[in-house]
Short mmCIF file of C-alpha atoms and ligand atoms in Angstrom, two decimals:
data_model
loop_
_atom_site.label_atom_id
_atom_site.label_comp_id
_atom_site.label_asym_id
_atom_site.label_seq_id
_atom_site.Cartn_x
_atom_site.Cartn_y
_atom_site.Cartn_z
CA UNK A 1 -50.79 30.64 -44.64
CA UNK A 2 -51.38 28.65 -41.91
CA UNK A 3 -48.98 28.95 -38.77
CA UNK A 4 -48.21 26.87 -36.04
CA UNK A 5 -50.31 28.87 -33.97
CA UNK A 6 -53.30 28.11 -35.90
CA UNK A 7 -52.61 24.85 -35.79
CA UNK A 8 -52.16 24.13 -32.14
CA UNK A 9 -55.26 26.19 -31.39
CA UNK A 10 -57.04 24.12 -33.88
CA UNK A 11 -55.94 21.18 -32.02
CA UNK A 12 -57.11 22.20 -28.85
CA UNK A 13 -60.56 22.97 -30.56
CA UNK A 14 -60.66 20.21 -32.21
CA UNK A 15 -60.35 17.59 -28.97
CA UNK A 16 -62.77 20.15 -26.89
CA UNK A 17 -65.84 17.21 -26.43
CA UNK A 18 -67.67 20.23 -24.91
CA UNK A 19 -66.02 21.31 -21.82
CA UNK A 20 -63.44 19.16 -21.42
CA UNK A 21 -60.56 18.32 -23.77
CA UNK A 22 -59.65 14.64 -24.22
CA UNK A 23 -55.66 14.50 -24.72
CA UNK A 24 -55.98 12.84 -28.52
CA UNK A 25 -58.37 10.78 -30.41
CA UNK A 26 -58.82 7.88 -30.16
CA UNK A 27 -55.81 7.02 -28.05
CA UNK A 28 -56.97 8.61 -25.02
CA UNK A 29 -60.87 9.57 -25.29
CA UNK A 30 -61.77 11.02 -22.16
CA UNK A 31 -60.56 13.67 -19.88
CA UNK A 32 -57.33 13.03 -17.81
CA UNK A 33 -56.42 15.09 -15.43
CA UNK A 34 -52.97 16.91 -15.91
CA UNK A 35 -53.56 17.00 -19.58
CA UNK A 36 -56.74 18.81 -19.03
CA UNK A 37 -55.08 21.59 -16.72
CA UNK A 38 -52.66 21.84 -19.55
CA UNK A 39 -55.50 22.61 -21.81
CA UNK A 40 -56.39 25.18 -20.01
CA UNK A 41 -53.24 26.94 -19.82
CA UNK A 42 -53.16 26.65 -23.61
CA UNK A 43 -56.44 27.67 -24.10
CA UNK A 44 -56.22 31.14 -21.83
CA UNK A 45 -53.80 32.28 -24.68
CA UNK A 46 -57.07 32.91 -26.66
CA UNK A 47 -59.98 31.95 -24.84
CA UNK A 48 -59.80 32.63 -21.27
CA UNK A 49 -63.75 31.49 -20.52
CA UNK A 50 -62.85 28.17 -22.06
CA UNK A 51 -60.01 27.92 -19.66
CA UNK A 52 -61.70 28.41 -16.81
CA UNK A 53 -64.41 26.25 -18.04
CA UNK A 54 -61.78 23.03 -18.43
CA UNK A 55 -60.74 23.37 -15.08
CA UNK A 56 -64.35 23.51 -13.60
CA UNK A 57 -65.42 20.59 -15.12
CA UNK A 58 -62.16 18.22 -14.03
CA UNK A 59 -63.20 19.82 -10.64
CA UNK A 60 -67.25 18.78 -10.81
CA UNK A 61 -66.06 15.38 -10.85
CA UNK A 62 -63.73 15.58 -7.12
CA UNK A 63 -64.93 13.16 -4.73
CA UNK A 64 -65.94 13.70 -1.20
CA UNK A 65 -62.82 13.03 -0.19
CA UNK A 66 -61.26 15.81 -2.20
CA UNK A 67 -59.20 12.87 -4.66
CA UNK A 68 -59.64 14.25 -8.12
CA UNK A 69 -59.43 11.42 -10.11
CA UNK A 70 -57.25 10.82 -12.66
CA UNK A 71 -59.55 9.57 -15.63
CA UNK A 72 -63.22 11.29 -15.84
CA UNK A 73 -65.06 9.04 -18.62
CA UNK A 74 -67.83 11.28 -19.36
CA UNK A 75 -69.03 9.31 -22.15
CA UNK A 76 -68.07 5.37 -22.60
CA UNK A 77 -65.57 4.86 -25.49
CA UNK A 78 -64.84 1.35 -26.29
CA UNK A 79 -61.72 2.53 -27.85
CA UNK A 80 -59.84 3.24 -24.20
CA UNK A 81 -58.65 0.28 -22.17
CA UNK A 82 -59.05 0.02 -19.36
CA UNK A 83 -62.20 1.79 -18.68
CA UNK A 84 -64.78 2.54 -16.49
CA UNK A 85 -66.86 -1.03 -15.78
CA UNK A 86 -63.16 -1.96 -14.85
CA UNK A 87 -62.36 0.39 -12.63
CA UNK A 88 -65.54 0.08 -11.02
CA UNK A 89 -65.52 3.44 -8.54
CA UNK A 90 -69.12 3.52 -8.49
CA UNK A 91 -68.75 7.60 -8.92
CA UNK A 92 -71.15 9.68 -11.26
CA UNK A 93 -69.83 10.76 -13.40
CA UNK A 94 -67.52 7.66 -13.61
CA UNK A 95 -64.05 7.84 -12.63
CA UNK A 96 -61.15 5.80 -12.12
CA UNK A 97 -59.80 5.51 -8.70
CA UNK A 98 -56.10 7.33 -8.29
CA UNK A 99 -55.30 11.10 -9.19
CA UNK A 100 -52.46 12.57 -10.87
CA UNK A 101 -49.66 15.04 -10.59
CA UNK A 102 -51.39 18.17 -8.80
CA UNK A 103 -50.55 20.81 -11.92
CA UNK A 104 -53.83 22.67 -11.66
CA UNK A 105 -52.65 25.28 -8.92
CA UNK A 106 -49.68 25.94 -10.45
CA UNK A 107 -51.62 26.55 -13.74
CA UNK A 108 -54.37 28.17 -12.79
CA UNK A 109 -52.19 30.69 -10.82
CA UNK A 110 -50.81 31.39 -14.64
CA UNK A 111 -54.15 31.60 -15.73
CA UNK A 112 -55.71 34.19 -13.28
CA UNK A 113 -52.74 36.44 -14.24
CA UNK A 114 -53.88 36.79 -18.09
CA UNK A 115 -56.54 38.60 -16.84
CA UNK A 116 -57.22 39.41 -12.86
CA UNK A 117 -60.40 41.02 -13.12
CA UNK A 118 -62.27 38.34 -15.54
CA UNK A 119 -60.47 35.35 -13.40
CA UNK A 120 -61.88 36.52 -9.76
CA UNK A 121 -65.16 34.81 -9.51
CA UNK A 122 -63.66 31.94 -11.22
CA UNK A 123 -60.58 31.18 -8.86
CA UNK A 124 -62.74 32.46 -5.76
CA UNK A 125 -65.27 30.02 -6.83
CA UNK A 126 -62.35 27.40 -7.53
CA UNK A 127 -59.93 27.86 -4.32
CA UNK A 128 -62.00 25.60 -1.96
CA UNK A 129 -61.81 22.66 -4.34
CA UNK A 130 -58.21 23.00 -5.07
CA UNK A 131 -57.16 23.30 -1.21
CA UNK A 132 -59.37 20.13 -0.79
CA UNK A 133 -57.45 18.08 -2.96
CA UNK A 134 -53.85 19.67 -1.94
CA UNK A 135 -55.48 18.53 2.02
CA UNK A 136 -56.45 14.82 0.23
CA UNK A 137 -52.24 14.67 -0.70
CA UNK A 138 -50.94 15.73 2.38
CA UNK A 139 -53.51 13.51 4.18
CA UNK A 140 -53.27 10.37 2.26
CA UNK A 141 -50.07 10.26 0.10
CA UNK A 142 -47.45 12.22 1.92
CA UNK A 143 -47.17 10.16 5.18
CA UNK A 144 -43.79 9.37 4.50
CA UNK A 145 -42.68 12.90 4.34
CA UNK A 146 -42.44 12.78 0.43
CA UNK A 147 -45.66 12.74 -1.90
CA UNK A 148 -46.29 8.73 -2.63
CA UNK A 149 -48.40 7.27 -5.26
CA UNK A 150 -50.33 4.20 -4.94
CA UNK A 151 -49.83 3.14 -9.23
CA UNK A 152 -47.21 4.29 -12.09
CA UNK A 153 -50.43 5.44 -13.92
CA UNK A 154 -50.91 8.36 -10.95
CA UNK A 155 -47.26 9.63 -11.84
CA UNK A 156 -48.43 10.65 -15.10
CA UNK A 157 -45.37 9.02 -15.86
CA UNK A 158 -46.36 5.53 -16.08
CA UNK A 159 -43.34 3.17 -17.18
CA UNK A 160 -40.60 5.25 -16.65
CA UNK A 161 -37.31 3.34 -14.77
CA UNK A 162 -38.22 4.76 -11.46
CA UNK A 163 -41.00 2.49 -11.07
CA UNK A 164 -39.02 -1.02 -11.79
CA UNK A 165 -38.42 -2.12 -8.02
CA UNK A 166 -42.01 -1.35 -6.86
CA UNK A 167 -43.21 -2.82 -10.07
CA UNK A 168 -41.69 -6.44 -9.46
CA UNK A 169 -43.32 -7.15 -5.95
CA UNK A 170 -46.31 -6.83 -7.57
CA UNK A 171 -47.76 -10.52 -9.00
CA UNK A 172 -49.29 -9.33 -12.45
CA UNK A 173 -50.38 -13.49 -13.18
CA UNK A 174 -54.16 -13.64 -12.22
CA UNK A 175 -55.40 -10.48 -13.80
CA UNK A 176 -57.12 -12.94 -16.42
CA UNK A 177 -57.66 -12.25 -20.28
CA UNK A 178 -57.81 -8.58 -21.81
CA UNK A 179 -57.84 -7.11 -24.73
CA UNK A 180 -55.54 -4.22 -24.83
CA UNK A 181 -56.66 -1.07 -26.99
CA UNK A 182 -53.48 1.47 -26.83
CA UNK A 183 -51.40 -0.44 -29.00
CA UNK A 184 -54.25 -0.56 -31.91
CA UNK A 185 -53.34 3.56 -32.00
CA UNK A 186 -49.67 3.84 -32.01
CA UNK A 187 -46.51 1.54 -32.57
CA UNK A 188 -46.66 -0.83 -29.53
CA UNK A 189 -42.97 -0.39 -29.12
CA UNK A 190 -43.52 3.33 -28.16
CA UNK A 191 -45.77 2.00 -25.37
CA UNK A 192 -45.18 -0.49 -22.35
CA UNK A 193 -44.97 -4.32 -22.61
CA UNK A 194 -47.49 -6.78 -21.50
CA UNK A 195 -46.44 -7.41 -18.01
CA UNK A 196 -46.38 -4.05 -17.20
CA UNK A 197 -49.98 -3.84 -18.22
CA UNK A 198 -50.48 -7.42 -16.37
CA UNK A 199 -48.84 -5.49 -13.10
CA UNK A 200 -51.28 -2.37 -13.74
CA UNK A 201 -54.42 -4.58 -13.90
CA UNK A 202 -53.50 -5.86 -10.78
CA UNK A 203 -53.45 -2.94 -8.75
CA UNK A 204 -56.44 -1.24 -10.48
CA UNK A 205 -58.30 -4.90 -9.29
CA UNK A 206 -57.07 -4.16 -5.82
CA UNK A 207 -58.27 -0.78 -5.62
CA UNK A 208 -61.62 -2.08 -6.94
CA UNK A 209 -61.74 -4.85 -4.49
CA UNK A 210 -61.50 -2.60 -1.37
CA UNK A 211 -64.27 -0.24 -2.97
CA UNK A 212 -61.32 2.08 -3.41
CA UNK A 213 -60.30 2.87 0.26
CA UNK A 214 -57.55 5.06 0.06
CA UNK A 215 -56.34 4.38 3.73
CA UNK A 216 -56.38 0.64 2.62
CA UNK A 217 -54.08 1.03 -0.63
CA UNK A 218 -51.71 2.85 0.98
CA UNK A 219 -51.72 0.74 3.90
CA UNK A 220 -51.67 -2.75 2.16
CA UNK A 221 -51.96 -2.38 -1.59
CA UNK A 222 -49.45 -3.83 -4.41
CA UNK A 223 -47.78 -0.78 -5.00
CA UNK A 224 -46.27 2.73 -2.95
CA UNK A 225 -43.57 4.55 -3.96
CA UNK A 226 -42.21 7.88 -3.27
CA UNK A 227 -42.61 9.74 -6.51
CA UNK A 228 -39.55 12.68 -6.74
CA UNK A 229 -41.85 14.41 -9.76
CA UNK A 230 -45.13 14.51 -8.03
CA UNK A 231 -43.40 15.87 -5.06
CA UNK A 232 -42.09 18.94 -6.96
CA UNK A 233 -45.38 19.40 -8.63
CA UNK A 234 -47.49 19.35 -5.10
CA UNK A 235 -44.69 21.48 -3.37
CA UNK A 236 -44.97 24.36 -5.84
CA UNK A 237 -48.70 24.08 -6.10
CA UNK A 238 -48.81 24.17 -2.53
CA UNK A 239 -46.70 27.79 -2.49
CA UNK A 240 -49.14 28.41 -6.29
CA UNK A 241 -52.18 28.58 -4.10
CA UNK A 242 -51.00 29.76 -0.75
CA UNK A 243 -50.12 32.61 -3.23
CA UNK A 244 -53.60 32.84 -5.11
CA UNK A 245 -55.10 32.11 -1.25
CA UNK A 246 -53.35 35.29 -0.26
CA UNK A 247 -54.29 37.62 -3.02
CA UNK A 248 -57.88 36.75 -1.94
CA UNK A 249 -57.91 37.76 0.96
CA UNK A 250 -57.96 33.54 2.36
CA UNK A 251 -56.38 32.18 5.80
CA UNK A 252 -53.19 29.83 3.88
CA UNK A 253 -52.32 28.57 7.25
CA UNK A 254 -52.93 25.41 6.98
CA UNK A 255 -51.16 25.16 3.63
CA UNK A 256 -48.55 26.68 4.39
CA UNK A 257 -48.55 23.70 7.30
CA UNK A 258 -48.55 21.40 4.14
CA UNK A 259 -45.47 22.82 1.91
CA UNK A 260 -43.35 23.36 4.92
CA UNK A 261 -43.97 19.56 5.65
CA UNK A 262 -42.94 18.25 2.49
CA UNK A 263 -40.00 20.84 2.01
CA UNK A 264 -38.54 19.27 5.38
CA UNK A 265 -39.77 15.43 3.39
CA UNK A 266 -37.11 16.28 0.85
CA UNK A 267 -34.14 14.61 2.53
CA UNK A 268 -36.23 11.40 2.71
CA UNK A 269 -36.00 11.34 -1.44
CA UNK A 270 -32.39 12.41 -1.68
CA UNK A 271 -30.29 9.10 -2.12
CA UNK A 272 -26.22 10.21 -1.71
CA UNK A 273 -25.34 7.28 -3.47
CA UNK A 274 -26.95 8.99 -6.68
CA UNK A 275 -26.34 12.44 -5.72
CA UNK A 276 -29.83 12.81 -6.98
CA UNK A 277 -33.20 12.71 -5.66
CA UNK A 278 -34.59 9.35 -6.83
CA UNK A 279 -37.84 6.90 -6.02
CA UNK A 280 -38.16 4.86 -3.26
CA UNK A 281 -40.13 1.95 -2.35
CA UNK A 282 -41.86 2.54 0.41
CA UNK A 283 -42.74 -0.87 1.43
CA UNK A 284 -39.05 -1.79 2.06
CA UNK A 285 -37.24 1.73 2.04
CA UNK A 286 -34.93 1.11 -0.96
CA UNK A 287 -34.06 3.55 -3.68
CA UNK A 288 -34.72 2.71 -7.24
CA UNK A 289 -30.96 4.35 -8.12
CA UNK A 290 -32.42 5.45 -11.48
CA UNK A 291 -32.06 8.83 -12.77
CA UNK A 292 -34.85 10.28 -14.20
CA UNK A 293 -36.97 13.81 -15.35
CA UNK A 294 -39.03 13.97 -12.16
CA UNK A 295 -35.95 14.73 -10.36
CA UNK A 296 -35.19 17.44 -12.68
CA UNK A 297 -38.49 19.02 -11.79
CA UNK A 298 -36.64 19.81 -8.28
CA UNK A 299 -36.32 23.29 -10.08
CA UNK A 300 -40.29 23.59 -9.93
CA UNK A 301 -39.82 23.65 -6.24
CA UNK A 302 -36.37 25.87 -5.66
CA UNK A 303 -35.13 22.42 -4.68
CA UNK A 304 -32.09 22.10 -6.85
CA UNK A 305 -28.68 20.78 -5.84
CA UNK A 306 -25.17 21.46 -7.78
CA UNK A 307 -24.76 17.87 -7.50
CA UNK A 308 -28.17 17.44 -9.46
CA UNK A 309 -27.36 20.04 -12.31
CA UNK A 310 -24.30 18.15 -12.98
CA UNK A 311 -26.52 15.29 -13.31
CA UNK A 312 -29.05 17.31 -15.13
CA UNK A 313 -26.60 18.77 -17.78
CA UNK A 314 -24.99 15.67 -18.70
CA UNK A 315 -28.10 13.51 -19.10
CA UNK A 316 -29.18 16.52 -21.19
CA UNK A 317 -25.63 16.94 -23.02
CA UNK A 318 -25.81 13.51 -24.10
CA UNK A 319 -29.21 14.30 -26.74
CA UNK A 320 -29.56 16.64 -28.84
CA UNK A 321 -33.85 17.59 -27.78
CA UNK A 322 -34.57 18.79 -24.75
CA UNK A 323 -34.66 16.89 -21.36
CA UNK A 324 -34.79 12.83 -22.13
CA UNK A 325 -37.30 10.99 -19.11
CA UNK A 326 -34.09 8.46 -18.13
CA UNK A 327 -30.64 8.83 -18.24
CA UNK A 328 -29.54 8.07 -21.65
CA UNK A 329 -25.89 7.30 -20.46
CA UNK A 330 -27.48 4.45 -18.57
CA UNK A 331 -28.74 0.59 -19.84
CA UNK A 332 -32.24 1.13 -19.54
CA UNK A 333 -32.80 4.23 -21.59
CA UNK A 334 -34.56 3.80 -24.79
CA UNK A 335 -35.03 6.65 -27.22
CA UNK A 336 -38.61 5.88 -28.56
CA UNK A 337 -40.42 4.05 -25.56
CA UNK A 338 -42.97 5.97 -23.25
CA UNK A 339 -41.27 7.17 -20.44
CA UNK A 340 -38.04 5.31 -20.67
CA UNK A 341 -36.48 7.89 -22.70
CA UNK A 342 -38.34 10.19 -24.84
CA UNK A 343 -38.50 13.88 -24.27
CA UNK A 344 -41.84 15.27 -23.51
CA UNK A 345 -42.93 18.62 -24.13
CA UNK A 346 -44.62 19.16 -21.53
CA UNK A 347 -42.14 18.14 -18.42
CA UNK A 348 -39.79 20.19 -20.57
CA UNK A 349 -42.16 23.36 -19.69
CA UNK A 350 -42.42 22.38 -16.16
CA UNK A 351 -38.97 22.47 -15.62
CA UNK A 352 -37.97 25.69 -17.62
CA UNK A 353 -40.66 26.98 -15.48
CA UNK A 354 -38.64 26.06 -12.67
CA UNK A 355 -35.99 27.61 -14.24
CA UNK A 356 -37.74 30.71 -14.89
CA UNK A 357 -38.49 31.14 -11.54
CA UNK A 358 -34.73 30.21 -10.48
CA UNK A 359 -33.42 32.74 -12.24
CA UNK A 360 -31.72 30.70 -15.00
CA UNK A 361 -32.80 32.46 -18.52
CA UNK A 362 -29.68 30.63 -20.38
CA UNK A 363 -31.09 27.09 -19.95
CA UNK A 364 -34.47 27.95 -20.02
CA UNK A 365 -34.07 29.51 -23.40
CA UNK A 366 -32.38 25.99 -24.30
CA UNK A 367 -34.61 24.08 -23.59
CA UNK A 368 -37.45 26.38 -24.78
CA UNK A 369 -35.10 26.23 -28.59
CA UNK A 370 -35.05 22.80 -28.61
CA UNK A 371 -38.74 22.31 -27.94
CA UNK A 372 -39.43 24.51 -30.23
CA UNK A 373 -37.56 22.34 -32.72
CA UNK A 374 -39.07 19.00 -32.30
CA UNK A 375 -42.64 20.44 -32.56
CA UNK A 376 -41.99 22.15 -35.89
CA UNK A 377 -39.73 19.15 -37.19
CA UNK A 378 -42.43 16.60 -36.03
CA UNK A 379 -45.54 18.41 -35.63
CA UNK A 380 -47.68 17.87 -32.38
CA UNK A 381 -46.99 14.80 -31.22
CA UNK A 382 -47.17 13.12 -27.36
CA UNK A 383 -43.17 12.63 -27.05
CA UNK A 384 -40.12 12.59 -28.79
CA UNK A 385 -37.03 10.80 -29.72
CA UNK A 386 -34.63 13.28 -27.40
CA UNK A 387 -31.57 11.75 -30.21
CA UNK A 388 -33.05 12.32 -33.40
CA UNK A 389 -36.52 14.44 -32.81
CA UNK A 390 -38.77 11.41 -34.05
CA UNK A 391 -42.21 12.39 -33.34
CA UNK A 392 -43.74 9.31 -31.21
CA UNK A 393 -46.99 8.13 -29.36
CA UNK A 394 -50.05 10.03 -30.53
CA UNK A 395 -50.68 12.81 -33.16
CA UNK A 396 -52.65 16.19 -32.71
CA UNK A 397 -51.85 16.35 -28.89
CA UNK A 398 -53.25 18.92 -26.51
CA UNK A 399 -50.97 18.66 -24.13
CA UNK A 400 -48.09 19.51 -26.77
CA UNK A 401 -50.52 21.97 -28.44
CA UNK A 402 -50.94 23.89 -25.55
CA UNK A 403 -47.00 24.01 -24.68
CA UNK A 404 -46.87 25.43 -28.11
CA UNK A 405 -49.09 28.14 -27.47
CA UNK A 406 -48.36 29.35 -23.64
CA UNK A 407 -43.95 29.04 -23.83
CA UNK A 408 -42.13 27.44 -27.42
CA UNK A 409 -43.94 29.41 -30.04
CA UNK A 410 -42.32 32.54 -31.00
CA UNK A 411 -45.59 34.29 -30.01
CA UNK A 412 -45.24 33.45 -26.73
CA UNK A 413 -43.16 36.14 -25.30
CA UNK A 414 -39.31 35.27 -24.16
CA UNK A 415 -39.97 33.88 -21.06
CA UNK A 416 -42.54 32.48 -19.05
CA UNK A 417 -44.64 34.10 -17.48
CA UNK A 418 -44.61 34.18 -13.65
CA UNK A 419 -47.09 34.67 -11.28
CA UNK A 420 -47.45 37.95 -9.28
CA UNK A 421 -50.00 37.51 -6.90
C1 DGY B 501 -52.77 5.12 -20.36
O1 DGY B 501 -53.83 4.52 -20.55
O2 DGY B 501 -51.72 4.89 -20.97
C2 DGY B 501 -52.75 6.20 -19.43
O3 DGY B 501 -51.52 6.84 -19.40
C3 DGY B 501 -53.16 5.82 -18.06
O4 DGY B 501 -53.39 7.02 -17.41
#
């Protein structure tokens, strides 16, 4: 009989394009960044090489400046839109021109503990690379005190509510004519509208028009918002490889330098009004006053606030499947749309990590039970309805696959495991 184990590790062989995993057919056919640190955690629950492998090639394709971009289109697809002729980075292999949430420390730190001995050449050989791009964040995105991003797309959670404010100043009318290709692979009303897209174009043609100056975006681009969830993420994969920079024997100074900075850039993202941390334009200062998941993944970074678990278990009391991307008490939430709702797998795992490491088994085994759940009610999917488990977005997901695999399968152990270096 075949199990759900089976399954997800088919999945993840079955995307593998030969050293890199692309997150689904079809829908997204190259490698992105998070997703393909995620595949790695999934795969070092049977094939430990192969993980290691993933995460070398998403770092063969850093740029000088130690950005590690968030698209790597290895091989031209005509089925992705927008792709590399219009991002236009110039890089070989081709790239586009923003990153994404920094996940791979924090991963790879999970990794290396499967198996110390095989992983030492491979996170010796790795460490440089990953403190280059942790010095490319604090250098060019965390001027503000929090970790910014320069488009929704370098969230890794592109529409979600936070975004809205930013996303108006930005004139989406001159883009010119496209042809869209996400919405000819799942339901377009799982996905965003048109003038988001319009908005996205715009900023991708401003990037391209300053030959992708990252000084220059932030400076005078379309778009900069603080970006609560990224902030998490880089915070605890700042202390992820001070910790695997210590165990080999590495000066973490100057990382250190970097977590203690944005621990003290906290208060700049906490809005009282809210009594949550929130988004904020950067261009003008104001809060976006939208609740949302990447404040939840405060527990990543041992940042929590009682006034934020009260937020945390209401918006979570008021679904029935795991933690929903906006707050479903509020207008804006819908179920079945991207990030505007929708409970994903893997921010789910993020945050029980965060409560693993908190100390907080009984929600973590909650929200590990009601992952669990949607996967085997809806099989593999991107997202979920967090109201009625509807599977949504794409099928055969490695992202979800590997969540399966490393924390809600049975096989997985009871918790998560933490790292010990
Ligand atoms: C997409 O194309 O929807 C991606 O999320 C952009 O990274």
């Amino acid at each position: 009989m075949t199990t759900h184990d089976d399954t997800a590790r088919a999945i993840l062989r079955g995307n593998d394009r030969g050293g890199y995993t692309v997150p689904t057919a079809g829908l997204y056919p190259y490698q992105w960044n998070w997703d393909s640190a995620f595949a790695a955690w999934g795969f070092s629950t049977f094939d430990l090489p192969r993980a290691w492998d993933e995460l070398d090639t998403l770092f063969s394709a850093q740029w000088d400046d130690g950005m590690v971009p968030h698209i790597i289109f290895h091989r031209d697809d005509p089925g992705y839109f927008p792709g590399p002729d219009v991002w236009g980075t110039g890089h070989v292999p081709a790239t586009s021109g923003i990153s994404q949430p920094p996940v791979a420390a924090i991963l790879a730190r999970l990794i290396w503990d499967r198996d110390r001995d095989l992983g030492e050449a491979r996170i010796r050989a790795l460490f440089p690379a990953l403190r280059a791009w942790h010095r490319w964040w604090a250098e060019y995105r965390c001027g503000s005190g929090a970790a910014a991003i320069t488009h929704p797309w370098e969230s890794g959670r592109d529409n979600c509510p936070d975004w809205d404010i930013g996303m108006a100043d930005v004139d989406g009318s001159n883009v010119g004519d496209y042809t869209r290709r996400d919405t000819g692979h799942v339901d377009p009303s799982m996905r965003p509208g048109k003038a988001d897209y319009d908005r996205y174009l715009a900023m991708v043609q401003f990037g391209r028009g300053c030959g992708w100056d990252q000084a220059r975006i932030v400076r005078d681009g379309p778009f900069l918002m603080a970006d609560p969830g990224i902030t998490f993420i880089l915070l605890r994969a700042h202390d992820d490889l001070a910790a695997i920079g210590r165990a080999l024997g590495e000066d973490v100074t100057e990382i250190e330098g970097w977590a203690a900075d944005l621990r003290a850039g906290l208060e700049t993202i906490w809005n009282p009004a809210l009594g949550a941390y929130d988004a904020r334009n950067l261009r003008d200062g104001e809060f976006a006053g939208v609740l949302g998941s990447g404040a939840f993944l405060a527990y990543l970074a041992g940042a929590e606030r009682p006034e934020l678990e009260q937020h945390l278990l209401r918006s979570w009391d008021a679904v029935k499947f795991g933690i929903p991307s906006a707050d479903p008490e509020s207008a804006i939430f819908e179920s079945r749309r991207y990030w505007r709702g929708p409970s994903w797998p893997v921010v789910n795992a993020l945050i029980a990590l965060g409560l693993h490491s908190g100390g907080r088994p009984e929600l973590e085994a909650r929200l590990r039970r009601e992952t669990r759940e949607l996967i085997t009610r809806g099989g593999f999917y991107e997202y979920f309805d967090p109201l009625d488990a509807t599977p949504c977005g794409g099928a055969d997901f490695t992202w979800t696959a590997a969540i399966w695999l490393t924390w809600a399968s049975p096989s997985a152990g009871e918790t998560l495991a933490q790292g010990a270096a």
